[in-house]
Tab-separated table of N, CA and C in Angstrom:
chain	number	residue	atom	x	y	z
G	37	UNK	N	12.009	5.917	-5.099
G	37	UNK	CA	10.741	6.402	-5.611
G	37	UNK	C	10.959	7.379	-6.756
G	38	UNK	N	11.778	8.157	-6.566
G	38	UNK	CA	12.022	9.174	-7.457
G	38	UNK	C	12.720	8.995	-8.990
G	39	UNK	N	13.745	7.724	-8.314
G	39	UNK	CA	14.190	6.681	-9.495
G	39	UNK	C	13.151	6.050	-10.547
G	40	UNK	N	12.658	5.411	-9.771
G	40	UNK	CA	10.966	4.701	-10.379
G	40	UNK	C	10.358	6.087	-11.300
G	41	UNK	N	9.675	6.755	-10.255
G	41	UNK	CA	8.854	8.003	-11.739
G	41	UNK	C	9.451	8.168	-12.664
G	42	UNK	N	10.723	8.577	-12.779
G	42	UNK	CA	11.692	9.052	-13.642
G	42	UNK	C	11.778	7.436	-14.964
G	43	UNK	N	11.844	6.794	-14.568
G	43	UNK	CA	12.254	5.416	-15.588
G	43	UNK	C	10.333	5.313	-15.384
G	44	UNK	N	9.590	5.595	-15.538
G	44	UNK	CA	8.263	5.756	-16.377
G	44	UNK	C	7.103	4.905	-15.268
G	45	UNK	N	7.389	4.793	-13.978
G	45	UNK	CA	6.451	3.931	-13.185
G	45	UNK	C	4.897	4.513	-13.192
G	46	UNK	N	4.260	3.791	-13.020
G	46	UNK	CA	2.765	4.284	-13.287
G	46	UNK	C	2.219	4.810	-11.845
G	47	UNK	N	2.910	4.068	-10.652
G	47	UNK	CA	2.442	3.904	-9.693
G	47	UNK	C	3.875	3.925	-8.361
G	48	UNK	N	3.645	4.441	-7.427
G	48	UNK	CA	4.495	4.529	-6.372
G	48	UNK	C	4.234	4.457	-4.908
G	49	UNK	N	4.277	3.215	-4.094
G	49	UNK	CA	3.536	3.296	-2.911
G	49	UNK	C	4.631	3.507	-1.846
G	50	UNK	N	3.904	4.173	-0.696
G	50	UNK	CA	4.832	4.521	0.096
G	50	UNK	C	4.217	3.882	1.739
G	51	UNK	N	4.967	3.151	1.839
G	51	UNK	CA	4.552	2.424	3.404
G	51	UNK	C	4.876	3.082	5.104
G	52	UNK	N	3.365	3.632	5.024
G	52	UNK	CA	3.003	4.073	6.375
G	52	UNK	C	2.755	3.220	7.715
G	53	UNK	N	3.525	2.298	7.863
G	53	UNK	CA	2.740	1.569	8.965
G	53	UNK	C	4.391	1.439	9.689
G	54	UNK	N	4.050	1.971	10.928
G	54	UNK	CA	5.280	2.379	11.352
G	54	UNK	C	6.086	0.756	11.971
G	55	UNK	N	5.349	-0.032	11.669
G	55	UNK	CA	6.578	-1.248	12.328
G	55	UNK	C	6.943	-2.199	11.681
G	56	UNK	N	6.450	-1.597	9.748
G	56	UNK	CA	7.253	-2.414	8.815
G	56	UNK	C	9.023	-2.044	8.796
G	57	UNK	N	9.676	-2.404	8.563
G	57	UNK	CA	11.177	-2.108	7.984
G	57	UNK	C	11.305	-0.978	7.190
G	58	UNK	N	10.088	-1.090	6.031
G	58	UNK	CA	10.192	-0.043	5.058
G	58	UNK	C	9.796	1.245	4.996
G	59	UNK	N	9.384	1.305	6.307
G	59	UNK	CA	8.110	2.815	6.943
G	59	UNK	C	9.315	4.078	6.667
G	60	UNK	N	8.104	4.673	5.792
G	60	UNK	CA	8.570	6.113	5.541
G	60	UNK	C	7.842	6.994	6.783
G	61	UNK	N	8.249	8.031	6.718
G	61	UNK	CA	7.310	9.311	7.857
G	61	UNK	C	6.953	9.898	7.132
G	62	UNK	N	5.523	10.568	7.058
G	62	UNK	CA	4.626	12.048	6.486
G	62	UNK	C	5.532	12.224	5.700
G	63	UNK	N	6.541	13.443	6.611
G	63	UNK	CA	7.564	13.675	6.328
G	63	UNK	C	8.159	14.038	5.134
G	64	UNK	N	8.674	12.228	5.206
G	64	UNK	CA	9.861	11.820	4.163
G	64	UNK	C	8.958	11.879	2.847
G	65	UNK	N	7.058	11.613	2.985
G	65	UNK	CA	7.022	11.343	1.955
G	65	UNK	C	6.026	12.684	0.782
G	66	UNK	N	6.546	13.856	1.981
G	66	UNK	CA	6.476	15.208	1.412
G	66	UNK	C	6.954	15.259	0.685
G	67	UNK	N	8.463	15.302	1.571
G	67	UNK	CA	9.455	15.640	0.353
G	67	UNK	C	9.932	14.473	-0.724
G	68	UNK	N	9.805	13.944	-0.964
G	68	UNK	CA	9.892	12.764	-2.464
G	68	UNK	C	8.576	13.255	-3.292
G	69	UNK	N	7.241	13.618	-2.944
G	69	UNK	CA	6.485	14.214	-3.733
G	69	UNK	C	6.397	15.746	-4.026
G	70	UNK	N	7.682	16.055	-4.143
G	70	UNK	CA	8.198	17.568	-4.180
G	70	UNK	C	8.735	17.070	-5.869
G	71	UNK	N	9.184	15.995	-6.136
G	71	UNK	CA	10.202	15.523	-7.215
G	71	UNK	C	9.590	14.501	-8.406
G	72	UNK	N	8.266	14.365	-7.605
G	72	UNK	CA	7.487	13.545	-8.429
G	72	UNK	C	5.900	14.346	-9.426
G	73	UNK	N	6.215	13.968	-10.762
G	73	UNK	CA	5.130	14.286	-11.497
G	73	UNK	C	4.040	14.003	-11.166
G	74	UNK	N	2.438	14.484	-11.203
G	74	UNK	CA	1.304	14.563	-10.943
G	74	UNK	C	0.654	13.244	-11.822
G	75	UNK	N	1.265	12.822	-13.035
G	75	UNK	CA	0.973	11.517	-13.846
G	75	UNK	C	1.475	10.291	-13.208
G	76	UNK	N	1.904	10.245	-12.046
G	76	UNK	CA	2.126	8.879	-11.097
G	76	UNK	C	1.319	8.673	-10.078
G	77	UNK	N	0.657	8.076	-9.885
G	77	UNK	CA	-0.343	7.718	-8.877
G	77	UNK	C	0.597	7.142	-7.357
G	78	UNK	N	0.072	8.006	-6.517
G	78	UNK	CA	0.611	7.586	-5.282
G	78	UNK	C	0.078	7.156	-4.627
G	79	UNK	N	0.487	6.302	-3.519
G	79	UNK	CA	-0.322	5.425	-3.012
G	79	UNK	C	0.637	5.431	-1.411
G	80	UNK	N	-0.473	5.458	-0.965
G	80	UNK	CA	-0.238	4.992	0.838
G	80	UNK	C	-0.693	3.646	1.483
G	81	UNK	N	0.276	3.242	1.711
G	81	UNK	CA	0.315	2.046	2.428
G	81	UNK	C	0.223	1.953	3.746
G	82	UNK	N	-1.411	1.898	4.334
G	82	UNK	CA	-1.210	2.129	5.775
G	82	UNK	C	-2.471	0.740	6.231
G	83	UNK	N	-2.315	0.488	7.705
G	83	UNK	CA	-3.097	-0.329	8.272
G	83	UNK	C	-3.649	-0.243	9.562
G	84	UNK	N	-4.899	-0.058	9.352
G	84	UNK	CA	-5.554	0.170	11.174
G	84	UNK	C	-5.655	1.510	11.589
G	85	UNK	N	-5.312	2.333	10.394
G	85	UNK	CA	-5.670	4.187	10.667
G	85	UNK	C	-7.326	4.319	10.574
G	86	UNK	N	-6.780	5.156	11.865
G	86	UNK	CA	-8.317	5.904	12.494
G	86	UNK	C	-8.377	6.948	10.724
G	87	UNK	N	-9.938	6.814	10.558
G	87	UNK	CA	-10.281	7.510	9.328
G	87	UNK	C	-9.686	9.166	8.956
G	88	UNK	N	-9.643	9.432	10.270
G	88	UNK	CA	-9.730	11.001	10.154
G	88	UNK	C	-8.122	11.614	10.186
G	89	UNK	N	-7.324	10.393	10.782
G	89	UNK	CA	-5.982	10.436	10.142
G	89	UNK	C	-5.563	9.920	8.247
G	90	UNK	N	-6.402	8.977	8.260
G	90	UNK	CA	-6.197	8.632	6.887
G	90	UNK	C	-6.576	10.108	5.857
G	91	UNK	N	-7.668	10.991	6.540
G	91	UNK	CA	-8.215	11.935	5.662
G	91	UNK	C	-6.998	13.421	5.642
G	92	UNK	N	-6.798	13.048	6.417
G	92	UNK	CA	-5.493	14.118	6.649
G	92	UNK	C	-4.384	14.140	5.989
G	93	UNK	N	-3.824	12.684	5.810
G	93	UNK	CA	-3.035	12.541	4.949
G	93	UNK	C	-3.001	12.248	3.407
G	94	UNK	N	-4.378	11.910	3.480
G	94	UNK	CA	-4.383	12.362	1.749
G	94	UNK	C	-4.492	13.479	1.384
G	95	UNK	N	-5.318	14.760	2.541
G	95	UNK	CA	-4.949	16.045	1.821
G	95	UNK	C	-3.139	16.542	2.316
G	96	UNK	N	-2.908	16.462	3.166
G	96	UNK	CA	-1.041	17.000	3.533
G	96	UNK	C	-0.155	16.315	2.176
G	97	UNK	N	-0.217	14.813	2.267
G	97	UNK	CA	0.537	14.666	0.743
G	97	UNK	C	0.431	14.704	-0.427
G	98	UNK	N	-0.925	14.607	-0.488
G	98	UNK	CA	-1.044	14.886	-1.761
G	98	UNK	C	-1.698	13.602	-2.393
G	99	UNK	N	-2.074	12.386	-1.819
G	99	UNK	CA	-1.849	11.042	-2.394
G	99	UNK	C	-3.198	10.606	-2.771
G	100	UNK	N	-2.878	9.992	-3.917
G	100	UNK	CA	-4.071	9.950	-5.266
G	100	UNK	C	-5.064	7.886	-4.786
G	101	UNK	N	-4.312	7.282	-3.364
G	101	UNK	CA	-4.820	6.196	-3.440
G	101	UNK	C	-4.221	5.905	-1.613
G	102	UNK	N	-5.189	5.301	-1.268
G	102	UNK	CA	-4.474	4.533	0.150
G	102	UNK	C	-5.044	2.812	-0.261
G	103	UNK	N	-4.046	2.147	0.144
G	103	UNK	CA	-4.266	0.774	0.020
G	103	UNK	C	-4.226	0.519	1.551
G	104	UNK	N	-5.349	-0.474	1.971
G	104	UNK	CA	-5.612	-0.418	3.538
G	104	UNK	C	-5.325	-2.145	3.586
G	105	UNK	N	-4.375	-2.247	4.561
G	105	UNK	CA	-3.704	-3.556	4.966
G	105	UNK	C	-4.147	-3.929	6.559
G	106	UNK	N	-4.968	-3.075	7.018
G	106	UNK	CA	-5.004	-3.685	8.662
G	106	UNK	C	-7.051	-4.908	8.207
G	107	UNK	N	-7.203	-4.745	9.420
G	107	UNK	CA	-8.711	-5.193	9.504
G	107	UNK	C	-9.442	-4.559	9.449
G	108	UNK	N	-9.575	-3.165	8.752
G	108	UNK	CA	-10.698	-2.281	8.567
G	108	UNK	C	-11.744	-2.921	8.340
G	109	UNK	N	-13.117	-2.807	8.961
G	109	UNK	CA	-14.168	-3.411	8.839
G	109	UNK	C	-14.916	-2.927	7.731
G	110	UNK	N	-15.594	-3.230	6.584
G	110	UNK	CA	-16.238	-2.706	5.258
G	110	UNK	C	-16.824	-1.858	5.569
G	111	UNK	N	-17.736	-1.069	6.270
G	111	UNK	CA	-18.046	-0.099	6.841
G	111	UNK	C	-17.072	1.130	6.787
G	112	UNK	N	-16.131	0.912	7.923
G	112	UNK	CA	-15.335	1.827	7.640
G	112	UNK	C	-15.041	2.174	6.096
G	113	UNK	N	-14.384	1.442	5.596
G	113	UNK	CA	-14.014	1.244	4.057
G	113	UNK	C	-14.645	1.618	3.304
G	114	UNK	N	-16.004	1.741	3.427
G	114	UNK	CA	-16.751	2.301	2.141
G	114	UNK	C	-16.951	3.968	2.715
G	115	UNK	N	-17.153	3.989	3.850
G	115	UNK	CA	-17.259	5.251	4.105
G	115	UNK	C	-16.188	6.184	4.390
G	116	UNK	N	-14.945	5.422	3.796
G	116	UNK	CA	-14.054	6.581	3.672
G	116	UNK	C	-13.808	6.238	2.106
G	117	UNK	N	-14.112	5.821	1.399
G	117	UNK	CA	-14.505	5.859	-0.113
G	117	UNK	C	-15.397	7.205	-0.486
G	118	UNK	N	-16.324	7.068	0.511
G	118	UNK	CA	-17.528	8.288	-0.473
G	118	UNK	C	-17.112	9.412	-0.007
G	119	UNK	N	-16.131	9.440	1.245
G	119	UNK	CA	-15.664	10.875	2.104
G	119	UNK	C	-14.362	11.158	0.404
G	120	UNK	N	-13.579	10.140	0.384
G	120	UNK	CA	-12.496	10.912	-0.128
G	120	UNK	C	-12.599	10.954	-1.884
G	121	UNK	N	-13.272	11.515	-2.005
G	121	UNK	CA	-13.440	11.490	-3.880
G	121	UNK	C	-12.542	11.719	-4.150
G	122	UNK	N	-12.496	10.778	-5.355
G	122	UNK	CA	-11.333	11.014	-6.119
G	122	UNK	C	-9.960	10.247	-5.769
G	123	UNK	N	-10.218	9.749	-4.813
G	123	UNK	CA	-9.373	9.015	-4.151
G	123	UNK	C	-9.191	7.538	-4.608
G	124	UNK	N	-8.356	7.089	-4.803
G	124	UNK	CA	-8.578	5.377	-4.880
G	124	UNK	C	-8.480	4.279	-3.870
G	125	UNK	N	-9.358	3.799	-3.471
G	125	UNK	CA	-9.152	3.200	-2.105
G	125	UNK	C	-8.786	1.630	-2.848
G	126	UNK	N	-8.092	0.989	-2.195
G	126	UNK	CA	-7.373	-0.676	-2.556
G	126	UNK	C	-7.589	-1.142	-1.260
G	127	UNK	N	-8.125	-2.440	-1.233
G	127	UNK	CA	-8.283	-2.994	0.306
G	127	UNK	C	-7.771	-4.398	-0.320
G	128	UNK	N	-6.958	-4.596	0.676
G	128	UNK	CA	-5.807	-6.069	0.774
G	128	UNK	C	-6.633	-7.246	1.693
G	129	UNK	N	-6.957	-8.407	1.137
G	129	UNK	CA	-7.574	-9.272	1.876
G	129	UNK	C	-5.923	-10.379	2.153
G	130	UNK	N	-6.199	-10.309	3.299
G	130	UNK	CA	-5.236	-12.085	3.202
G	130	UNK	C	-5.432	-13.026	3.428
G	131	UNK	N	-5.040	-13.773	2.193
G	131	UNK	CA	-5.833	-14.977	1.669
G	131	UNK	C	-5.230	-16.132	2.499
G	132	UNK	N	-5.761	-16.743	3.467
G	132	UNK	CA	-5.407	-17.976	4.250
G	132	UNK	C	-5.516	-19.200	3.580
G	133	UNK	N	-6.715	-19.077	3.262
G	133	UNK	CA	-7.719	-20.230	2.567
G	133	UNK	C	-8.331	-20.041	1.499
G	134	UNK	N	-9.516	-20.617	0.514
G	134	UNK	CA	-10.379	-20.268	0.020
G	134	UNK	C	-11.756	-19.300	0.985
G	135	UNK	N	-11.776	-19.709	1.934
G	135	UNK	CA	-12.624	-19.048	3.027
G	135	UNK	C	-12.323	-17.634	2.735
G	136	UNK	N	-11.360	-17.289	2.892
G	136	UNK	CA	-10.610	-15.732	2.588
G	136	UNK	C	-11.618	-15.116	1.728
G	137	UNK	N	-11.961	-15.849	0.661
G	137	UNK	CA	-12.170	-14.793	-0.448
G	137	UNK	C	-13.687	-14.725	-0.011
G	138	UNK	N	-14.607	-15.003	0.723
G	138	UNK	CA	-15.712	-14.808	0.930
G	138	UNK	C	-15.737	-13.222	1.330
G	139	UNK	N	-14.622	-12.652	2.207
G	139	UNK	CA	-14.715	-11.051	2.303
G	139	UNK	C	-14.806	-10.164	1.164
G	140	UNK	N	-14.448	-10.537	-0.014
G	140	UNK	CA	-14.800	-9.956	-1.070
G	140	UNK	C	-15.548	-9.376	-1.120
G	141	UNK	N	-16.948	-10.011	-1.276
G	141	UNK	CA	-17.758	-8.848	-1.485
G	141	UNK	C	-18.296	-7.805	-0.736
G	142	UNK	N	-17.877	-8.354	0.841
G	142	UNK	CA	-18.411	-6.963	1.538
G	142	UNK	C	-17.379	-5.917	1.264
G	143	UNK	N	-16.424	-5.755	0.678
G	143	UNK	CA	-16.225	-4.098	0.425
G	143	UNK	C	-16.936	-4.098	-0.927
G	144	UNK	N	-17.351	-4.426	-1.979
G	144	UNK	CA	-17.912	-3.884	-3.178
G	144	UNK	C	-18.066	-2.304	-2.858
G	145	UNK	N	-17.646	-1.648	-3.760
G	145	UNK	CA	-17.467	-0.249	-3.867
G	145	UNK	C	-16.224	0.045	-3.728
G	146	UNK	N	-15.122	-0.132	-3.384
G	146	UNK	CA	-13.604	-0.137	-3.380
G	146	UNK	C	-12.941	-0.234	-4.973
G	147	UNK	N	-12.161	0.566	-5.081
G	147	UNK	CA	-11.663	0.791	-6.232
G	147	UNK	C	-11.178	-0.808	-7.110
G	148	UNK	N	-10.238	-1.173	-5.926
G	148	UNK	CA	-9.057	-2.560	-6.604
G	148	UNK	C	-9.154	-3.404	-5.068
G	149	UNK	N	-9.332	-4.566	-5.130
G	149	UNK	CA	-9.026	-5.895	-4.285
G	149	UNK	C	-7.085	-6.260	-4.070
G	150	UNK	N	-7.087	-6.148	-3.380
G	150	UNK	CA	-5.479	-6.857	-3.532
G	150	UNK	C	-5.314	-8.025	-2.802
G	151	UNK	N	-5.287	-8.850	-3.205
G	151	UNK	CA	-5.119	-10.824	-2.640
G	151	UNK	C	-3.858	-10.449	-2.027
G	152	UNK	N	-3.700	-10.612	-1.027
G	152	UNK	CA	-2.213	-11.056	-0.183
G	152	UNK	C	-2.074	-12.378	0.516
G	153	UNK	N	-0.777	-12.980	0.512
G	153	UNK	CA	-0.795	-13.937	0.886
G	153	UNK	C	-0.471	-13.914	2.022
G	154	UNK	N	-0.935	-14.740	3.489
G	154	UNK	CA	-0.990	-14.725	4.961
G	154	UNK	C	-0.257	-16.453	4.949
G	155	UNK	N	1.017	-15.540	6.166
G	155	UNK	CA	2.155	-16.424	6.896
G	155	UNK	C	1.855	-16.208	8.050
G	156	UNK	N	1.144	-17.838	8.985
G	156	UNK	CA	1.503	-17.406	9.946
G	156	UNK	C	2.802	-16.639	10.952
G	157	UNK	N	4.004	-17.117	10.381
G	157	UNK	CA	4.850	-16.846	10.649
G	157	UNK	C	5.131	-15.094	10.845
G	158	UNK	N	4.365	-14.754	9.427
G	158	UNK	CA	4.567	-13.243	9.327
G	158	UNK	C	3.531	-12.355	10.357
G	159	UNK	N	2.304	-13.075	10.531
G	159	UNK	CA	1.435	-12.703	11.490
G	159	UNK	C	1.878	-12.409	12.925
G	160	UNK	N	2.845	-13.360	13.371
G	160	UNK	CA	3.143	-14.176	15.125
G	160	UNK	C	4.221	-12.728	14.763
G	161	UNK	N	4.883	-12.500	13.970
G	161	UNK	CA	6.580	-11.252	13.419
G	161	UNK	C	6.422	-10.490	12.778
G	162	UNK	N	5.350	-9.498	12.876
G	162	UNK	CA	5.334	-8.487	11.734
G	162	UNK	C	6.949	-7.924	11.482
G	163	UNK	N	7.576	-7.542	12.503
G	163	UNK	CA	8.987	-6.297	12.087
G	163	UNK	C	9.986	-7.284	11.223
G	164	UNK	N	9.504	-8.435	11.018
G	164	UNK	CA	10.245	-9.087	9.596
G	164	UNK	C	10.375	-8.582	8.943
G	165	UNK	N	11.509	-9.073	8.178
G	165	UNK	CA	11.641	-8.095	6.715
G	165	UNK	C	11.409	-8.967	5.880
G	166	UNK	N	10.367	-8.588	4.889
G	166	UNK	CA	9.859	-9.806	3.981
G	166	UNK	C	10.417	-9.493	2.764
G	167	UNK	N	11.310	-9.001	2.595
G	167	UNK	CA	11.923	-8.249	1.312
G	167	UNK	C	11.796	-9.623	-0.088
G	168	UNK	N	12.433	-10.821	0.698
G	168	UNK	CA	12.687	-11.908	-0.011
G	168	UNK	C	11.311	-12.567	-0.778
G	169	UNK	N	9.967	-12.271	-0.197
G	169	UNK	CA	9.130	-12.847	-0.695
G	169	UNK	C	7.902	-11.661	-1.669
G	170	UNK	N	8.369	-11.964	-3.245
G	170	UNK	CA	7.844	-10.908	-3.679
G	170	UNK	C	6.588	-11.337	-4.341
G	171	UNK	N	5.613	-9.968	-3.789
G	171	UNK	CA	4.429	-10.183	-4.445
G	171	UNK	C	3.756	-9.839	-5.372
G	172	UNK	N	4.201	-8.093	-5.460
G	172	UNK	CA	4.702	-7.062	-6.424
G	172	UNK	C	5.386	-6.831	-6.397
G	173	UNK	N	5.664	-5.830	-7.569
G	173	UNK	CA	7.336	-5.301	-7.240
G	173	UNK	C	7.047	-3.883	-6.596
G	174	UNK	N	7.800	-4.379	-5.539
G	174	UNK	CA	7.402	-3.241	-4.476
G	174	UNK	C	9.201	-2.804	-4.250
G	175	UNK	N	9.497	-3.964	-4.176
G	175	UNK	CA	11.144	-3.124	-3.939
G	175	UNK	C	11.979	-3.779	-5.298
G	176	UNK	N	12.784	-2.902	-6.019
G	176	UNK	CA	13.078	-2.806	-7.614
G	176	UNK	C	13.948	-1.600	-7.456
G	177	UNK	N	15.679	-2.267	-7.996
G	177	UNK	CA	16.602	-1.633	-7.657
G	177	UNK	C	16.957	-0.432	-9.289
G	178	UNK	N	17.060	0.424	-9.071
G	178	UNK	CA	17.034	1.166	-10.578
G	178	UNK	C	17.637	1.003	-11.209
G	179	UNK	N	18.748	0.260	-11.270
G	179	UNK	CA	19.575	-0.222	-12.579
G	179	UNK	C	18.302	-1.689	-13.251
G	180	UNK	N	17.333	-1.955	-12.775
G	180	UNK	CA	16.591	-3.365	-13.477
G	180	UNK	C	15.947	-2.318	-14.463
G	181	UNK	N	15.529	-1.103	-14.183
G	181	UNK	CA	14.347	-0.251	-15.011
G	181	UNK	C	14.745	-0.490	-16.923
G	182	UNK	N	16.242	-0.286	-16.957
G	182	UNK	CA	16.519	-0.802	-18.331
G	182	UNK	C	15.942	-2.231	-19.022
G	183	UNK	N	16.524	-3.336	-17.828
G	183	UNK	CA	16.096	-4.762	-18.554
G	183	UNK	C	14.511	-4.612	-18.423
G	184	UNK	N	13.949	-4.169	-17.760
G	184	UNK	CA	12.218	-4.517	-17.569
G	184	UNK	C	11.744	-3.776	-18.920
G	185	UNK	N	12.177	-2.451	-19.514
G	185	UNK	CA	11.669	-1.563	-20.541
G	185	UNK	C	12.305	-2.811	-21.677
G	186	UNK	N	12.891	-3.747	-21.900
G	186	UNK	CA	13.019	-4.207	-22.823
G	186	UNK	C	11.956	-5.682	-23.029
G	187	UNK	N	11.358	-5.461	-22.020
G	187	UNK	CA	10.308	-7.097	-21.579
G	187	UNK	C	9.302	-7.109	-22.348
G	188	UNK	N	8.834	-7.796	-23.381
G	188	UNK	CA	7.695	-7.618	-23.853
G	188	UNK	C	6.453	-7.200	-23.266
């Protein structure tokens, strides 16, 4: 993470959901925003948090966005939109089908949509490590930061 700000990232998410592979703690992701500039947008990666934990941790870390990956119902979702100003809320649909995208519009009011793609496989195994299947670049080793600054 700290690699990333430094080689000019716009954005840095940090995954709260304790039974991915990649789960950081509070914690860990205090201290990495001890080292990080206020011009990077941080982002929490969490799923199925009770609101009033989600509100907690955007004031303890500091974090400028939560992207919500569980089944938060739009309800919830918008109403922790108008609670956290200033905040950027991202809600992840996963896209099975075309059917999928009909949830769209019930969050309207959400900052950014994020399309994810749904494996059953990954559903039946969350503690997979999906490292191999990239959707963003979410994991990006710091020696690439050179070849990518040369990419049109």
């Amino acid at each position: 993470a700290i690699a990333a700000a430094e080689a000019g990232a716009d954005a840095i998410g940090f995954v709260l959901v304790p039974a991915s592979p990649r789960a950081v703690t509070r914690q860990e992701v205090e201290e990495i925003l001890r080292f990080i500039t206020p011009t990077v947008l941080t982002v929490g990666v969490v799923a199925n948090e009770d609101p009033d934990f989600l509100k907690g941790l955007v004031r303890v870390c500091s974090l400028g966005a939560l992207q919500l990956h569980g089944q938060e119902p739009p309800e919830q979702v918008l109403r922790l939109k108008a609670e956290l100003s200033g905040v950027e809320i991202i809600k992840a649909i996963r896209v099975r089908d075309a059917d999928s995208l009909k949830e769209i519009p019930a969050y309207k009011g959400v900052d950014a949509i994020l399309l994810d793609t749904y494996e059953k496989v990954f559903a039946e195994n969350p503690r997979r490590d999906r490292r191999f299947r990239v959707v963003h670049a979410q994991v990006v080793h710091p020696d690439d930061f050179t070849r990518f600054g040369r990419l049109p």
